[in-house]
Short mmCIF file of C-alpha atoms and ligand atoms in Angstrom, two decimals:
data_model
loop_
_atom_site.label_atom_id
_atom_site.label_comp_id
_atom_site.label_asym_id
_atom_site.label_seq_id
_atom_site.Cartn_x
_atom_site.Cartn_y
_atom_site.Cartn_z
CA UNK A 1 -0.14 -0.01 -0.03
CA UNK A 2 2.46 2.57 -1.02
CA UNK A 3 1.04 5.88 -2.25
CA UNK A 4 -0.69 5.34 -5.33
CA UNK A 5 -2.32 7.44 -8.02
CA UNK A 6 -5.70 7.60 -6.46
CA UNK A 7 -6.72 11.00 -5.22
CA UNK A 8 -6.50 11.72 -1.32
CA UNK A 9 -9.84 11.00 0.47
CA UNK A 10 -10.99 13.98 2.37
CA UNK A 11 -13.92 13.36 4.67
CA UNK A 12 -15.76 16.09 6.45
CA UNK A 13 -17.35 14.93 9.79
CA UNK A 14 -20.07 17.29 10.72
CA UNK A 15 -20.96 15.18 13.92
CA UNK A 16 -24.18 16.55 15.48
CA UNK A 17 -24.00 20.01 13.82
CA UNK A 18 -26.12 21.97 11.06
CA UNK A 19 -29.72 22.65 10.28
CA UNK A 20 -30.82 21.96 6.73
CA UNK A 21 -30.41 25.83 5.81
CA UNK A 22 -26.90 25.80 7.49
CA UNK A 23 -25.99 22.76 5.41
CA UNK A 24 -27.48 24.58 2.19
CA UNK A 25 -25.37 27.65 2.97
CA UNK A 26 -22.15 25.46 3.39
CA UNK A 27 -22.82 23.48 -0.08
CA UNK A 28 -23.76 26.69 -1.85
CA UNK A 29 -20.12 28.08 -1.05
CA UNK A 30 -18.31 24.91 -1.10
CA UNK A 31 -19.76 23.67 -4.39
CA UNK A 32 -18.57 27.03 -5.98
CA UNK A 33 -15.16 26.26 -5.43
CA UNK A 34 -12.93 23.90 -7.69
CA UNK A 35 -11.66 20.87 -6.20
CA UNK A 36 -10.45 18.21 -8.93
CA UNK A 37 -7.44 17.24 -6.67
CA UNK A 38 -9.11 15.54 -4.11
CA UNK A 39 -12.10 13.00 -3.52
CA UNK A 40 -14.47 14.54 -0.95
CA UNK A 41 -17.02 12.85 1.36
CA UNK A 42 -19.32 14.71 3.72
CA UNK A 43 -20.47 12.73 6.71
CA UNK A 44 -23.65 14.47 7.79
CA UNK A 45 -26.31 13.98 10.52
CA UNK A 46 -29.03 11.55 9.41
CA UNK A 47 -31.64 14.51 9.19
CA UNK A 48 -29.57 16.04 6.21
CA UNK A 49 -28.78 13.23 4.16
CA UNK A 50 -31.80 13.14 2.02
CA UNK A 51 -31.49 17.12 1.41
CA UNK A 52 -27.89 16.38 0.68
CA UNK A 53 -28.46 13.80 -1.74
CA UNK A 54 -30.28 16.03 -3.92
CA UNK A 55 -27.96 18.99 -3.53
CA UNK A 56 -24.81 17.02 -4.38
CA UNK A 57 -26.47 15.04 -7.46
CA UNK A 58 -24.77 16.94 -10.04
CA UNK A 59 -21.29 17.10 -8.32
CA UNK A 60 -18.34 14.81 -7.47
CA UNK A 61 -18.96 14.84 -3.76
CA UNK A 62 -20.05 11.64 -2.04
CA UNK A 63 -21.98 11.25 1.11
CA UNK A 64 -21.52 9.40 4.54
CA UNK A 65 -23.65 8.65 7.64
CA UNK A 66 -21.71 8.76 10.89
CA UNK A 67 -23.01 5.33 12.04
CA UNK A 68 -25.55 2.51 11.31
CA UNK A 69 -27.23 -0.11 13.36
CA UNK A 70 -25.87 -3.30 14.53
CA UNK A 71 -29.31 -4.88 14.81
CA UNK A 72 -30.58 -5.57 11.34
CA UNK A 73 -29.50 -5.22 7.82
CA UNK A 74 -32.41 -3.78 6.73
CA UNK A 75 -35.32 -3.31 9.15
CA UNK A 76 -36.92 -4.31 12.36
CA UNK A 77 -38.45 -3.36 15.64
CA UNK A 78 -35.55 -1.23 16.73
CA UNK A 79 -36.60 2.21 17.80
CA UNK A 80 -34.27 4.90 16.99
CA UNK A 81 -31.96 2.89 14.86
CA UNK A 82 -31.10 3.38 11.15
CA UNK A 83 -30.01 0.43 9.20
CA UNK A 84 -27.20 0.18 6.83
CA UNK A 85 -29.79 -0.68 3.79
CA UNK A 86 -31.61 2.43 5.00
CA UNK A 87 -28.36 4.43 4.44
CA UNK A 88 -27.65 2.94 0.96
CA UNK A 89 -31.28 3.84 -0.01
CA UNK A 90 -30.93 7.26 0.78
CA UNK A 91 -27.81 7.53 -1.23
CA UNK A 92 -24.92 7.08 1.14
CA UNK A 93 -21.83 5.79 -0.28
CA UNK A 94 -19.99 5.50 2.99
CA UNK A 95 -20.57 5.10 6.71
CA UNK A 96 -18.24 5.82 9.45
CA UNK A 97 -18.25 3.22 12.09
CA UNK A 98 -16.68 3.00 15.41
CA UNK A 99 -15.74 6.68 15.89
CA UNK A 100 -14.34 7.35 19.47
CA UNK A 101 -17.37 9.64 20.19
CA UNK A 102 -19.63 6.59 19.73
CA UNK A 103 -17.39 4.20 21.64
CA UNK A 104 -17.29 6.84 24.49
CA UNK A 105 -20.79 8.08 24.68
CA UNK A 106 -22.63 5.13 23.41
CA UNK A 107 -20.34 2.52 25.02
CA UNK A 108 -19.70 0.68 21.70
CA UNK A 109 -17.55 -2.19 22.10
CA UNK A 110 -15.48 -3.79 19.21
CA UNK A 111 -17.98 -6.63 19.05
CA UNK A 112 -20.84 -4.33 18.13
CA UNK A 113 -18.46 -2.28 15.66
CA UNK A 114 -17.70 -5.56 13.96
CA UNK A 115 -21.22 -6.33 13.47
CA UNK A 116 -21.65 -2.84 12.09
CA UNK A 117 -19.21 -3.24 9.53
CA UNK A 118 -20.30 -6.62 8.36
CA UNK A 119 -23.76 -5.20 7.78
CA UNK A 120 -22.65 -2.25 6.14
CA UNK A 121 -20.32 -4.07 3.71
CA UNK A 122 -23.25 -6.46 2.96
CA UNK A 123 -25.18 -3.51 1.49
CA UNK A 124 -22.00 -2.13 -0.28
CA UNK A 125 -21.44 0.73 1.78
CA UNK A 126 -17.88 1.70 2.03
CA UNK A 127 -16.76 1.71 5.74
CA UNK A 128 -14.82 4.30 7.32
CA UNK A 129 -13.67 2.34 10.36
CA UNK A 130 -12.09 4.56 13.23
CA UNK A 131 -9.26 3.36 15.46
CA UNK A 132 -7.11 5.17 18.03
CA UNK A 133 -5.57 5.04 21.45
CA UNK A 134 -6.24 7.16 24.45
CA UNK A 135 -3.50 9.27 26.19
CA UNK A 136 -3.12 6.67 28.82
CA UNK A 137 -2.52 4.11 26.22
CA UNK A 138 -0.08 6.32 24.39
CA UNK A 139 1.71 7.11 27.43
CA UNK A 140 2.10 3.34 28.34
CA UNK A 141 4.15 3.00 25.33
CA UNK A 142 1.99 0.32 24.07
CA UNK A 143 -0.22 2.29 21.66
CA UNK A 144 0.84 0.43 18.13
CA UNK A 145 -0.14 -2.82 19.48
CA UNK A 146 -3.23 -1.53 20.93
CA UNK A 147 -4.42 0.10 17.92
CA UNK A 148 -3.55 -2.92 15.72
CA UNK A 149 -5.56 -5.15 18.12
CA UNK A 150 -8.52 -2.99 18.22
CA UNK A 151 -8.57 -2.89 14.52
CA UNK A 152 -8.52 -6.55 14.22
CA UNK A 153 -11.31 -6.83 16.67
CA UNK A 154 -13.48 -4.60 14.60
CA UNK A 155 -12.86 -6.64 11.33
CA UNK A 156 -15.22 -9.51 10.61
CA UNK A 157 -13.98 -12.56 9.17
CA UNK A 158 -13.86 -13.33 5.44
CA UNK A 159 -14.73 -9.96 4.23
CA UNK A 160 -13.52 -8.14 1.15
CA UNK A 161 -11.49 -5.39 2.58
CA UNK A 162 -11.22 -3.24 -0.48
CA UNK A 163 -14.38 -1.30 0.71
CA UNK A 164 -12.73 -0.61 4.14
CA UNK A 165 -11.13 2.77 4.87
CA UNK A 166 -9.09 2.74 8.22
CA UNK A 167 -9.04 6.10 10.10
CA UNK A 168 -6.32 6.38 12.57
CA UNK A 169 -7.72 9.06 15.15
CA UNK A 170 -5.69 9.33 18.30
CA UNK A 171 -8.41 10.17 20.93
CA UNK A 172 -6.18 12.66 22.53
CA UNK A 173 -6.03 14.62 19.40
CA UNK A 174 -9.74 14.64 18.39
CA UNK A 175 -11.19 18.25 18.98
CA UNK A 176 -8.18 19.30 21.23
CA UNK A 177 -6.27 21.49 18.72
CA UNK A 178 -3.33 19.38 19.30
CA UNK A 179 -2.86 16.94 16.21
CA UNK A 180 -0.40 14.03 16.31
CA UNK A 181 3.02 15.13 15.11
CA UNK A 182 4.24 13.90 11.54
CA UNK A 183 6.58 11.49 13.46
CA UNK A 184 3.70 10.23 15.36
CA UNK A 185 1.57 9.57 12.47
CA UNK A 186 4.08 7.94 10.14
CA UNK A 187 4.98 5.63 12.87
CA UNK A 188 1.26 4.55 13.31
CA UNK A 189 0.57 4.46 9.55
CA UNK A 190 3.64 2.58 8.55
CA UNK A 191 2.99 0.08 11.52
CA UNK A 192 -0.68 -0.49 10.23
CA UNK A 193 0.20 -0.69 6.71
CA UNK A 194 2.77 -3.05 7.38
CA UNK A 195 0.45 -5.37 9.46
CA UNK A 196 -2.39 -5.02 6.88
CA UNK A 197 -0.07 -6.22 4.27
CA UNK A 198 1.10 -9.06 6.25
CA UNK A 199 -2.65 -10.03 7.07
CA UNK A 200 -3.49 -9.99 3.41
CA UNK A 201 -0.36 -11.34 1.84
CA UNK A 202 -2.33 -14.35 0.59
CA UNK A 203 -5.53 -12.48 -0.38
CA UNK A 204 -6.47 -10.66 -3.25
CA UNK A 205 -4.58 -7.89 -4.87
CA UNK A 206 -7.55 -5.76 -5.13
CA UNK A 207 -7.11 -4.60 -1.71
CA UNK A 208 -3.70 -3.34 -1.96
CA UNK A 209 -4.82 -1.18 -4.86
CA UNK A 210 -7.70 0.19 -3.01
CA UNK A 211 -7.06 0.24 0.77
CA UNK A 212 -6.59 3.57 2.32
CA UNK A 213 -5.52 4.69 5.88
CA UNK A 214 -6.70 8.27 6.66
CA UNK A 215 -5.57 10.31 9.61
CA UNK A 216 -7.96 12.37 11.89
CA UNK A 217 -7.54 14.60 14.77
CA UNK A 218 -7.22 18.28 14.79
CA UNK A 219 -6.45 18.71 11.20
CA UNK A 220 -6.51 22.15 10.01
CA UNK A 221 -5.76 24.27 7.07
CA UNK A 222 -2.40 24.92 8.51
CA UNK A 223 -1.35 20.95 8.97
CA UNK A 224 -3.31 19.27 6.16
CA UNK A 225 -0.55 19.46 3.71
CA UNK A 226 2.09 18.15 5.83
CA UNK A 227 0.19 15.43 7.29
CA UNK A 228 -1.20 14.39 3.83
CA UNK A 229 2.40 13.98 2.69
CA UNK A 230 3.26 11.45 5.31
CA UNK A 231 3.93 8.08 4.18
CA UNK A 232 0.71 5.71 4.11
CA UNK A 233 -1.58 8.51 4.69
CA UNK A 234 -4.13 8.56 2.06
CA UNK A 235 -6.73 11.00 3.31
CA UNK A 236 -7.79 12.99 6.35
CA UNK A 237 -10.88 12.91 8.44
CA UNK A 238 -11.63 16.61 9.48
CA UNK A 239 -14.18 17.36 12.23
CA UNK A 240 -14.08 20.93 13.55
CA UNK A 241 -12.33 22.48 10.54
CA UNK A 242 -14.97 20.93 8.03
CA UNK A 243 -18.04 23.16 9.58
CA UNK A 244 -17.02 26.13 7.74
CA UNK A 245 -17.03 25.78 4.05
CA UNK A 246 -14.18 28.28 3.53
CA UNK A 247 -11.89 26.79 6.06
CA UNK A 248 -12.56 23.28 4.80
CA UNK A 249 -11.71 24.56 1.13
CA UNK A 250 -8.50 25.84 2.44
CA UNK A 251 -7.67 22.34 3.60
CA UNK A 252 -7.93 21.08 0.29
CA UNK A 253 -6.58 23.93 -1.56
CA UNK A 254 -3.28 23.80 0.44
CA UNK A 255 -2.70 20.16 -0.58
P1 LIG B 1 -11.56 17.26 14.97
O1 LIG B 1 -12.29 15.74 14.74
O2 LIG B 1 -10.94 17.35 13.43
O3 LIG B 1 -12.52 18.25 15.29
O4 LIG B 1 -10.39 16.81 15.88
C1 LIG B 1 -12.12 14.75 14.00
C2 LIG B 1 -12.92 13.69 14.30
O5 LIG B 1 -13.60 13.48 15.36
O6 LIG B 1 -13.22 12.79 13.30
#
């Protein structure tokens, strides 16, 4: 998984932000900028997905959901849940699974995340699978092994990994304004890349052509270009700095 010729994948994670009119304003601004150098995905709250699908119809943007149900592939008596098939139906191409905020506030364990990954892949959604260590794990020195084991625990057996994008998001860097350093990012991405290659040595070449490991955690217009130039960093997952269309555009323009 050396850097290949595919475009960097830049994902805007809007979290629980934006009304329909705020999203429309963002799109109006953002779609007026040119952005051929990257592939862009907007991960929006469920309430915005239908509207987004209509608005981006004639653009190259893709949409993602920020989670899906682990309970059933398509439907069932699960109040408040949204299934992977429903996301596909509303026009999502991607879904974020295992974000640390889901793990923290909704107590999602690797087992549940693995189930979500399996269901999402079954309906042909591309999965953005988030992994990352907390500060105590980093300070213990065991962070590389921790993240690799977390990643493994979230992967269902016998799946085609060509539709999985791995997002390394150190928890201590999310929303803190303190991104990981270039050295820390390269260390983790190289480690994951090497281990993924070993894992997949005997499987299809498809994965090697398509697999991506993206970085997330306090990405801004100031650091996006140096982070993206790191080895084995195929894209960025941007939270806070994606909420403002101009700021998000600067992140892309600076690449
Ligand atoms: P941040 O969030 O860019 O605001 O740190 C990243 C994320 O949570 O995906």
